[in-house]
Short mmCIF file of C-alpha atoms and ligand atoms in Angstrom, two decimals:
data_model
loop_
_atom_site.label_atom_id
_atom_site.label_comp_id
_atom_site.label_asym_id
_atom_site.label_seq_id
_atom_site.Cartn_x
_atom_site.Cartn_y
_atom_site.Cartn_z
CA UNK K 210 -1.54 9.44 23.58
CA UNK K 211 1.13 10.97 20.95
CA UNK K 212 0.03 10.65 17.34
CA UNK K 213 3.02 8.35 16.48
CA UNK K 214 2.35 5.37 14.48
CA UNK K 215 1.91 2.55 15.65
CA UNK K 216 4.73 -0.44 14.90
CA UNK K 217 4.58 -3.40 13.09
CA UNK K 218 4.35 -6.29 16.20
CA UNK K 219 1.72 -3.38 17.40
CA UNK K 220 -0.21 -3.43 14.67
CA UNK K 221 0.12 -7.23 13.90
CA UNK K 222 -1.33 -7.23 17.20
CA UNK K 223 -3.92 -4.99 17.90
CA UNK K 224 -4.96 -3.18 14.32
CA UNK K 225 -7.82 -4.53 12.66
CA UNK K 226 -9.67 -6.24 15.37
CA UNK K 227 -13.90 -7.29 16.06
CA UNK K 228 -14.11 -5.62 19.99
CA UNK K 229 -15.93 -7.34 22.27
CA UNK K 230 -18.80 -5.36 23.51
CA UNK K 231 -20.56 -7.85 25.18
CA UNK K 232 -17.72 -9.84 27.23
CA UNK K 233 -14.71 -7.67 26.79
CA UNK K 234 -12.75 -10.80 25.88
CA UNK K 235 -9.33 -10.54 24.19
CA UNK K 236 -10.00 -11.86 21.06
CA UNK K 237 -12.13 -11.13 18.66
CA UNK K 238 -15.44 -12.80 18.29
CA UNK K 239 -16.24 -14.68 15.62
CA UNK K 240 -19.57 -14.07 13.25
CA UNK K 241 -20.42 -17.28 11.36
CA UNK K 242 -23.78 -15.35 10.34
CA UNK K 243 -24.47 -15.80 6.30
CA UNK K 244 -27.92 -13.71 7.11
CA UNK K 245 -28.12 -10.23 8.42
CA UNK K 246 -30.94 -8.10 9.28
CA UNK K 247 -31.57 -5.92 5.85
CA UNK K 248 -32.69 -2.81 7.32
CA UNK K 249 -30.25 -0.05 7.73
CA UNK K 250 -27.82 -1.72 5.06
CA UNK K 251 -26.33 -0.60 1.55
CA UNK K 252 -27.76 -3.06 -0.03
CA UNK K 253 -24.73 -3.12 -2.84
CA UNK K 254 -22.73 -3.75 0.16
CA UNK K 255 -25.00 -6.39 2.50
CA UNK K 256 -22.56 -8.72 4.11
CA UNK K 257 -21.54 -12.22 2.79
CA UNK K 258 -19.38 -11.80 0.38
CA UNK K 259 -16.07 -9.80 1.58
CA UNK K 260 -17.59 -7.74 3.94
CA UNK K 261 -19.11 -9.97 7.01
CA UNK K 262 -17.63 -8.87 10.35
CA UNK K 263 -14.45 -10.43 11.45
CA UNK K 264 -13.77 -10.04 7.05
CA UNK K 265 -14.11 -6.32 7.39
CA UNK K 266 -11.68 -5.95 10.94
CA UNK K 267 -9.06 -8.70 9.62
CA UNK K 268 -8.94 -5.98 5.85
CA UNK K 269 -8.17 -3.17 8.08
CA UNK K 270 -5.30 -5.25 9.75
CA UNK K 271 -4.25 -5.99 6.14
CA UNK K 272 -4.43 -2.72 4.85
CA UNK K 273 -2.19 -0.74 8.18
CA UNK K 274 0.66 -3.91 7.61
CA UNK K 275 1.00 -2.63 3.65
CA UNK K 276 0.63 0.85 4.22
CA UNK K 277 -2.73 1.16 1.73
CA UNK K 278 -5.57 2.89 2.31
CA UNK K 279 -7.98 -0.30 2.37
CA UNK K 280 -7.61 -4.37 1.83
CA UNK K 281 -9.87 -7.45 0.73
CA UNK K 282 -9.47 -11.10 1.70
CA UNK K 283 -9.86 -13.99 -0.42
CA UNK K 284 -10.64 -17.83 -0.07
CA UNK K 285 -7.08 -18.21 -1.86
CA UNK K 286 -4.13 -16.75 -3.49
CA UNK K 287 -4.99 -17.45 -6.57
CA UNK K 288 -8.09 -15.56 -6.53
CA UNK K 289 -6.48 -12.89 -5.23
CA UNK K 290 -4.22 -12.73 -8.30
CA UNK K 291 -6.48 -13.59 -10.96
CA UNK K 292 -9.54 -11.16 -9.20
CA UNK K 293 -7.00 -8.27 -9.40
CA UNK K 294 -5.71 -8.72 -12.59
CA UNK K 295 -9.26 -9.23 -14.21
CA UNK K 296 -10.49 -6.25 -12.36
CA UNK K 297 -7.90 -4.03 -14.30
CA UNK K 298 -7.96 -5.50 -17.67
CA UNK K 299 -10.90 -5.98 -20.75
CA UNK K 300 -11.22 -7.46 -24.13
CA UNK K 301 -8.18 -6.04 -26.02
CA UNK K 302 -5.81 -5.22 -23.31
CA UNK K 303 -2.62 -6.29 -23.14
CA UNK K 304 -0.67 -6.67 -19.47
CA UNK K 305 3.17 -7.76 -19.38
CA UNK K 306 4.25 -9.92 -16.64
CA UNK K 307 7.71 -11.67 -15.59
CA UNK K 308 8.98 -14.51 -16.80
CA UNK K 309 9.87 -15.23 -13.77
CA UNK K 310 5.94 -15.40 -12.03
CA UNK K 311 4.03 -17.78 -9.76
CA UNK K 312 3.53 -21.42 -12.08
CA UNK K 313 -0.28 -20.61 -11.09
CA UNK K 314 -0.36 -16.96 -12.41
CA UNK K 315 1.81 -18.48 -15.66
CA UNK K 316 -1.13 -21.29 -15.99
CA UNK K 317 -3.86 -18.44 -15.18
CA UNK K 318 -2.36 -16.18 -18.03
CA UNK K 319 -1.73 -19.17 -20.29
CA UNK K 320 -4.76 -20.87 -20.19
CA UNK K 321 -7.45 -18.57 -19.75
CA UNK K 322 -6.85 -14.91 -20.70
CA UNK K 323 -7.10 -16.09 -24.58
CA UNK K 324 -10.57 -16.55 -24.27
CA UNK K 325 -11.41 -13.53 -22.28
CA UNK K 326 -9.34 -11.69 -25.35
CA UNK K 327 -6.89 -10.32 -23.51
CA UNK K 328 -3.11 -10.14 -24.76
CA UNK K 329 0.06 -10.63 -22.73
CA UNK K 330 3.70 -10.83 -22.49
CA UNK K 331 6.16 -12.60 -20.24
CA UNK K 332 9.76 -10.80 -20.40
CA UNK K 333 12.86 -12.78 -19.37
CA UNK K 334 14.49 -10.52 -17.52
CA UNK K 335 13.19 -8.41 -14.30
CA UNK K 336 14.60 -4.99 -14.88
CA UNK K 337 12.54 -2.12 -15.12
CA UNK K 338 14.08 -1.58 -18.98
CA UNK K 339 12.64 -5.45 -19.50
CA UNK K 340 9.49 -4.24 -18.36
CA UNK K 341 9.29 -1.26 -20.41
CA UNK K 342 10.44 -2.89 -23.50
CA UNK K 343 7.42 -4.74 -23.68
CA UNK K 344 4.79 -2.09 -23.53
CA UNK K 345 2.37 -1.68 -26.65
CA UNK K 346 -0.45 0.97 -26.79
CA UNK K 347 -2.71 -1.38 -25.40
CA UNK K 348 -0.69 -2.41 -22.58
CA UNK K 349 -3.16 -1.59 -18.72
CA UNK K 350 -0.86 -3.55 -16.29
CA UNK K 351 2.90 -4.24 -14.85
CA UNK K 352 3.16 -7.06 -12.94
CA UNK K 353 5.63 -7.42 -10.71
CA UNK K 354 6.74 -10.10 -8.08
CA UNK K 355 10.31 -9.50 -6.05
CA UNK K 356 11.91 -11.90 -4.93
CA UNK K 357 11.02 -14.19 -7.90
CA UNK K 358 10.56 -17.71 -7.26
CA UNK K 359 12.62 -19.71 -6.99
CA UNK K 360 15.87 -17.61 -8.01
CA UNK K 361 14.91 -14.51 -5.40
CA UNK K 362 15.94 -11.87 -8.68
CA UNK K 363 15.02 -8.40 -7.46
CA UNK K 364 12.74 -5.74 -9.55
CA UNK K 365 13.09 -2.04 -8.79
CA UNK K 366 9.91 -1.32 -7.36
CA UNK K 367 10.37 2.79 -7.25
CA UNK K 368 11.86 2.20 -10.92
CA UNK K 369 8.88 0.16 -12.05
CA UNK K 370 6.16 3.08 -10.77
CA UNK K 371 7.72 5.58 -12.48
CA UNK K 372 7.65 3.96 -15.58
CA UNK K 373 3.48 3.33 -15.13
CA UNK K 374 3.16 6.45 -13.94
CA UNK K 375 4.25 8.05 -17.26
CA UNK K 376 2.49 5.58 -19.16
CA UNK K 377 -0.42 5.65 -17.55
CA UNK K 378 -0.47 2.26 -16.07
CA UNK K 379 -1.96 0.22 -13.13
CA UNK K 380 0.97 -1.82 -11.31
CA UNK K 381 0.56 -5.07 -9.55
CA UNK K 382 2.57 -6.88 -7.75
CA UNK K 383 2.79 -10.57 -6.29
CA UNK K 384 4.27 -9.63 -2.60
CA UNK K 385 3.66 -13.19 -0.92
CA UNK K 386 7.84 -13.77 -0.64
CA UNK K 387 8.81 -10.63 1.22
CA UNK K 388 6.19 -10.72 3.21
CA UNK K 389 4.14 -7.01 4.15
CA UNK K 390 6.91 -7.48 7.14
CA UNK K 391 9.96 -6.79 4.84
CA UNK K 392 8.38 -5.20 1.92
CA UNK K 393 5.77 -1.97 1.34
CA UNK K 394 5.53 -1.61 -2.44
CA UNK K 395 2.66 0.96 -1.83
CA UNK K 396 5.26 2.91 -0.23
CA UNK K 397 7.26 2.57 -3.90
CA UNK K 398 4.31 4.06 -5.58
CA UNK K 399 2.81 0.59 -6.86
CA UNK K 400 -0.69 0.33 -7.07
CA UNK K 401 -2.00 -3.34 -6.27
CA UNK K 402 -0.46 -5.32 -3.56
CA UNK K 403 -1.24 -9.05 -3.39
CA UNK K 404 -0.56 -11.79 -1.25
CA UNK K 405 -0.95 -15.47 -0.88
CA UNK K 406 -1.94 -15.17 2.56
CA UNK K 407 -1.48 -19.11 2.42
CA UNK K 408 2.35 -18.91 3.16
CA UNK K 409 3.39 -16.19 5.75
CA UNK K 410 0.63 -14.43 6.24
CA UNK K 411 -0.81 -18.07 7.80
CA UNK K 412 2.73 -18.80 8.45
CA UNK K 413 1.51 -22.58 10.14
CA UNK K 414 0.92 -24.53 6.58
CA UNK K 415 -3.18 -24.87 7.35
CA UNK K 416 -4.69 -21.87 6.10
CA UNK K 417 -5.67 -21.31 2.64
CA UNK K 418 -6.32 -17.48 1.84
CA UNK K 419 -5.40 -14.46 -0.46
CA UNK K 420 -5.30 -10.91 0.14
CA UNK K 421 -5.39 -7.74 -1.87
CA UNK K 422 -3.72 -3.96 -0.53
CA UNK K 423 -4.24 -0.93 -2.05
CA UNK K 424 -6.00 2.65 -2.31
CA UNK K 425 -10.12 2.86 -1.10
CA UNK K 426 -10.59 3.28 -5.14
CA UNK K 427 -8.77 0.65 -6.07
CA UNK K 428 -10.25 -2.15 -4.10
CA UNK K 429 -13.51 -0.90 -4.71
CA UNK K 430 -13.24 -1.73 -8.30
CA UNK K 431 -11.81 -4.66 -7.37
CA UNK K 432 -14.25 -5.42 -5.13
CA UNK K 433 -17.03 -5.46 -7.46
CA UNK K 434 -15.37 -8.05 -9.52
CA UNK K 435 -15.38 -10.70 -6.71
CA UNK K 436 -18.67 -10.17 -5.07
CA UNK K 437 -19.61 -11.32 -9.10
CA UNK K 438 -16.71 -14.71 -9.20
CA UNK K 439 -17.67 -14.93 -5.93
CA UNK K 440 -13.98 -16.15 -4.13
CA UNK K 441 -14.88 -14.88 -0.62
CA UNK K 442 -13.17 -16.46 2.86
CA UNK K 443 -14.51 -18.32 5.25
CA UNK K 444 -15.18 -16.85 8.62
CA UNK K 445 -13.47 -19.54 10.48
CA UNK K 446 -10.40 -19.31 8.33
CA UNK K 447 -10.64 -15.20 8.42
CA UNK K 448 -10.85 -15.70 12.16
CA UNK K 449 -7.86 -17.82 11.81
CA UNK K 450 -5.75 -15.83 9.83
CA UNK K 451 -6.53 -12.93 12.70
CA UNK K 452 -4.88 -14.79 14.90
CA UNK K 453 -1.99 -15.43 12.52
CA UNK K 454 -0.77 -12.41 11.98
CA UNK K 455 -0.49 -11.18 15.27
CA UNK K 456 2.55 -13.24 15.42
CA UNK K 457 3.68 -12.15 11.58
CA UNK K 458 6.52 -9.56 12.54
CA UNK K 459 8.15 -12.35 15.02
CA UNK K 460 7.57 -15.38 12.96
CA UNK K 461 9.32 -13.41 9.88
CA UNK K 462 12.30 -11.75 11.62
CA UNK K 463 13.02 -15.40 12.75
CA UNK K 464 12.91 -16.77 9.25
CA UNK K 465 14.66 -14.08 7.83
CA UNK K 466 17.32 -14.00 9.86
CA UNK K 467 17.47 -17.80 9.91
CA UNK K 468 18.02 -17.64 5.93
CA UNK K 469 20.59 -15.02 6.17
CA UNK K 470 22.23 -16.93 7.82
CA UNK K 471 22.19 -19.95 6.20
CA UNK K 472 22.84 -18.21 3.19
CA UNK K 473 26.28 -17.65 4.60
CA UNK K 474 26.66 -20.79 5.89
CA UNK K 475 26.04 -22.76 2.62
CA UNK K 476 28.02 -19.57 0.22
CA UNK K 477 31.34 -20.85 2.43
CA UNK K 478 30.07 -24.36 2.07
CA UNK K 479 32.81 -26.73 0.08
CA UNK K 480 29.88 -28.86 -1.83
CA UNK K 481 27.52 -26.13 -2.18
CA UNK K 482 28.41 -24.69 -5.51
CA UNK K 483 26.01 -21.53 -5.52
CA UNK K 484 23.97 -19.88 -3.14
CA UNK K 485 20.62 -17.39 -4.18
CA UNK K 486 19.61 -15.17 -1.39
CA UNK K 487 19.23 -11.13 -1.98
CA UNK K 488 20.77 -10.83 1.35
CA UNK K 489 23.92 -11.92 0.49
CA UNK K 490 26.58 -8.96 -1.39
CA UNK K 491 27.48 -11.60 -3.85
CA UNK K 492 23.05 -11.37 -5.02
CA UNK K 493 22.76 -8.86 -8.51
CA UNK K 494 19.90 -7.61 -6.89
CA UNK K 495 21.15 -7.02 -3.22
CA UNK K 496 21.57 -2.90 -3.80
CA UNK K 497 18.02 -2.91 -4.60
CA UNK K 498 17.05 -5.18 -2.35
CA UNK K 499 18.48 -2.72 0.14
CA UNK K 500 16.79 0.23 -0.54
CA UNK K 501 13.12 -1.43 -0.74
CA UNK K 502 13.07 -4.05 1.64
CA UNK K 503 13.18 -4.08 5.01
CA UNK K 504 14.96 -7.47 5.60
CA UNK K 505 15.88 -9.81 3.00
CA UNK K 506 13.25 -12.77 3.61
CA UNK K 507 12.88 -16.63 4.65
CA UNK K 508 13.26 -17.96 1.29
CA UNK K 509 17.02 -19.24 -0.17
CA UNK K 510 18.26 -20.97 -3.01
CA UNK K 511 21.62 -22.90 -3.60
CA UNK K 512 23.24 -25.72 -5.88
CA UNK K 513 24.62 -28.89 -4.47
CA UNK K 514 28.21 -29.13 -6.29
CA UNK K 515 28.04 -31.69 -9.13
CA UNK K 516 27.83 -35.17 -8.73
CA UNK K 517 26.22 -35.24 -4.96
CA UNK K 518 22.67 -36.39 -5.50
CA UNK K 519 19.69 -34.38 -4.32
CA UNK K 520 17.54 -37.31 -3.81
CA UNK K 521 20.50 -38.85 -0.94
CA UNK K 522 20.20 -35.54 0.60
CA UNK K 523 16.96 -35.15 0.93
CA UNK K 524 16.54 -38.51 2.49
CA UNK K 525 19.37 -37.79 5.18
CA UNK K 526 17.56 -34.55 6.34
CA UNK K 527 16.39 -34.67 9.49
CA UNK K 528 14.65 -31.58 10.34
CA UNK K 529 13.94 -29.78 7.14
CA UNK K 530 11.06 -31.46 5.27
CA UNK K 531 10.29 -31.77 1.53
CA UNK K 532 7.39 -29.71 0.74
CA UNK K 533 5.43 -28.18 -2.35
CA UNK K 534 4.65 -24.83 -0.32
CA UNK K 535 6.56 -22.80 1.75
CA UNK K 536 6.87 -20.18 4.26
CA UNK K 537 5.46 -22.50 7.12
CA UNK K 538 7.32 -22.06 11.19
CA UNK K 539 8.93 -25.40 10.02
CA UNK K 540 11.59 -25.81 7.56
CA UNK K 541 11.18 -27.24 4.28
CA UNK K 542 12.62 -27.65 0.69
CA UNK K 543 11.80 -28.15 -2.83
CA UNK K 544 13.36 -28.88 -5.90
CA UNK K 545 11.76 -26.95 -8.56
CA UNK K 546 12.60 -29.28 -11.71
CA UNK K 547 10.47 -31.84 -9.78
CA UNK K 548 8.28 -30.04 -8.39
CA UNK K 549 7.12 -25.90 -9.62
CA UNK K 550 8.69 -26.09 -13.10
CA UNK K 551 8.32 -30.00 -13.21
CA UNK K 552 5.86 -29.38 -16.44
CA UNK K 553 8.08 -26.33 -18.05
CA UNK K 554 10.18 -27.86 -20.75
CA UNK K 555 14.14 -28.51 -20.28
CA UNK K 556 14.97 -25.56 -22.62
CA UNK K 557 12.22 -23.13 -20.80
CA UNK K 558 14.11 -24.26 -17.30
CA UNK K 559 17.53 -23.91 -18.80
CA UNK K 560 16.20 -20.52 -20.15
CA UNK K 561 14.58 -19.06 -16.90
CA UNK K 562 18.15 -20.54 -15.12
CA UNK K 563 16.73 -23.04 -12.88
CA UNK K 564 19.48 -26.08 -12.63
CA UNK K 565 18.36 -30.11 -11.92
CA UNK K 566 20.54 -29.52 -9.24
CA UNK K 567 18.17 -26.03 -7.40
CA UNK K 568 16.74 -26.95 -4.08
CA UNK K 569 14.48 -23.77 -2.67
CA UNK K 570 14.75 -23.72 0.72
CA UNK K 571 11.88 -21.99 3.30
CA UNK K 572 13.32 -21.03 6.64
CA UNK K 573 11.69 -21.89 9.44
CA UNK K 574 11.56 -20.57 12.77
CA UNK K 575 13.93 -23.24 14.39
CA UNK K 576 17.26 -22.77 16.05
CA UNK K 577 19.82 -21.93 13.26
CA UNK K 578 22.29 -24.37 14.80
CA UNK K 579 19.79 -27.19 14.16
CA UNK K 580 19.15 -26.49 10.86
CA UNK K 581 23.00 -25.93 9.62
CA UNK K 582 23.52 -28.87 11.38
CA UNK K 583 21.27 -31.02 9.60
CA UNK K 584 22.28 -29.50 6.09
CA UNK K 585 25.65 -30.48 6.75
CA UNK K 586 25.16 -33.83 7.88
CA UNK K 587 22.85 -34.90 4.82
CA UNK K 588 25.16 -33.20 2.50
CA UNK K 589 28.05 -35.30 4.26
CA UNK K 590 25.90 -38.24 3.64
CA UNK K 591 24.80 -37.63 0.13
CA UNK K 592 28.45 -37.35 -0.58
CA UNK K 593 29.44 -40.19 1.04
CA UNK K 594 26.58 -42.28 -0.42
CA UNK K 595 27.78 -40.97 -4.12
CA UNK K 596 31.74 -41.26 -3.39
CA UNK K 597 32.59 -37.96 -4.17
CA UNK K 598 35.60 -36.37 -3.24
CA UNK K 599 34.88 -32.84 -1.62
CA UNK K 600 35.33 -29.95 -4.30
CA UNK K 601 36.64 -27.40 -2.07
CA UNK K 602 39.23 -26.74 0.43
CA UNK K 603 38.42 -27.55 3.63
CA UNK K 604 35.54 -29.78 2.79
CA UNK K 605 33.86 -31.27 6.10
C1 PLP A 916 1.39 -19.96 -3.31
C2 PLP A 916 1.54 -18.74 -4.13
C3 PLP A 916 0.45 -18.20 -4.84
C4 PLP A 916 -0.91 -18.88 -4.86
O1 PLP A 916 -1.48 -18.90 -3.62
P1 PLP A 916 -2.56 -20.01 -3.11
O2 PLP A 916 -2.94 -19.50 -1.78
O3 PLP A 916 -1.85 -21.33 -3.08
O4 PLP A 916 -3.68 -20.00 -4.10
C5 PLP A 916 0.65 -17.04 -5.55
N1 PLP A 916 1.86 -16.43 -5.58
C6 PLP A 916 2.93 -16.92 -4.92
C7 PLP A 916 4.23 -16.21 -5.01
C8 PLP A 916 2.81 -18.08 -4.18
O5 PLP A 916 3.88 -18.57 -3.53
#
């Protein structure tokens, strides 16, 4: 065999597997075992916690999809995010973050790094002259996350490393919206990948899990910091999320080329006023977006124009569901002042741009006929409902 690399539906299916010695079946086997025999094991390492079997095969997976020398898994995103960040900072530090971040990572930050003494910044904007604004002497960590939720602004990832680099800084970054299938920061220089392996990494809404990317050194450290909180996954659900991602690369392309283009269909739209996509030319972000990701992802934003209510379209929908998450094979919405940023004041929302009117929509994997279809027929009946005249030429 040629030394070539293997590809990414190659790798989502075959890297990273438990063989079957004893059947040669074609999936792994699964190890529910909490107990192992203790001779003939590191006993810093003696599997439970983030290291039992099918853990150790589905981190390798993990680790050849980002491009990073070595991976953990974790019972959720959010201890993912708040193992890794806790991993890299102590009493004094100071880490600067985007405005822009997860509402769970905001509420992490918020809430509990004051006790822990740890300092931190959010910045309003997400260029790399935001970030390095912010920087004290104490500052340890940049953390990043491109696309932002819900307004899909784009960091410069290459940009970003350089900056640590000459500071002498550990980056992080929140990768769960591109997805490892269109986006590699490791292969931007940054440090710490993370993922809430909940969204497309599961990709079917009913899996719960986190993951972590990065250098043998790096997860190490970070490694002994969970075995101590103690946020390991379950062997059903690792086993689970195996069989997830062998479908990753398809699932993705689907939803990201579903999104693109919707996000064409809805920027020519009469009643849709804006449209938020990196994909499309008209996005700030979309040169960048060019150069670092591979495709432009399954998540969208737009604006109904003023005076059609949200809550008429919603109900009209037929196909595309309200939702809290995202990233599921079925389409869904949200509307972030009711829903992510329901508990942010109005002047915070107005501040971080998110409009009463936002939806955030996930693409799903259906026909893209289907799902223009049913936009257009709940926005015609939201419309109708309101008796507003369309704002546009050529208004359906
Ligand atoms: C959902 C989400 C998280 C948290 O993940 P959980 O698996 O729900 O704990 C973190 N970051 C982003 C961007 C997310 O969308």
């Amino acid at each position: 065999m040629s030394k070539r690399k293997a590809g990414l539906n190659t790798t989502c299916t075959h890297v990273g597997a438990v063989p079957d010695e004893q059947f040669q079946g074609a999936v792994s086997p699964l190890y529910m075992s909490t107990s192992y025999a203790y001779e003939h094991v590191d006993v810093k390492r003696y599997p439970r916690y983030f290291n039992t079997p099918n853990q150790e095969a589905l981190c390798r997976k993990i680790a050849a999809l980002e491009h990073t020398e070595a991976a953990l898994i974790f019972g959720s995103g959010m201890a993912a995010v708040s193992t890794s960040l806790l991993a890299f900072l102590n009493h004094g530090d100071h880490v600067v973050l985007s405005q822009q971040s997860y509402g769970g990572t905001h509420s992490l930050i918020k809430e509990e790094f004051g006790k822990y003494g740890i300092d931190f910044t959010f910045v309003e904007g997400t260029g790399v002259a935001d970030f390095e604004a912010a920087i004290r002497p104490e500052t340890r960590v940049l953390y990043l996350e491109t696309p932002s939720n819900p307004l899909l602004l784009i960091t410069d990832l290459e940009a970003v490393s350089k900056l640590a680099a000459d500071r002498g800084l550990t980056t992080l970054i929140d990768n769960t919206f591109a997805s490892p299938v269109n986006q590699n920061p490791a292969d931007f220089g940054i440090d710490v990948v993370i993922h809430s392996a909940t969204k497309y990494m599961g990709g079917h809404s009913d899996i719960c899990a986190g993951a972590v990317a990065a250098s043998r050194e790096h997860i190490d450290r970070i490694f002994q910091l969970a075995k101590n909180l103690g946020g390991s996954l379950s062997d059903q659900t690792t086993w689970m999320l195996e069989r997830s991602l062998k479908t990753l690369g398809l699932r993705v392309k689907a939803q990201s080329e579903n999104a693109l283009r919707l996000a064409r269909h809805l920027q020519d739209h009469p009643d849709v006023s804006s449209v938020y996509y990196p994909g499309l030319e008209s996005h700030p972000g979309h040169a960048i977006a060019r150069a670092q990701m591979h495709g432009f992802g399954g998540m969208l934003s737009f604006e109904l124009a003023p005076g059609i209510p949200l809550e008429g379209f919603v109900r009209a929908l037929k196909w595309v569901r309200p939702s809290m998450s995202l990233a599921g094979v079925e389409s869904t919405l949200t509307i972030p002042t009711l829903t992510s940023h329901a508990l942010l004041s109005e002047a915070d929302r107005q501040r971080a741009g998110i409009r009463p009117n936002l939806i955030r929509f996930s693409a799903g994997i259906e026909d893209f006929e289907d799902l223009s279809a049913d936009l257009d027929q709940a926005i015609a009946s939201a419309r109708k409902q309101a008796g507003v005249t369309p704002q546009k030429e050529g208004a359906v």
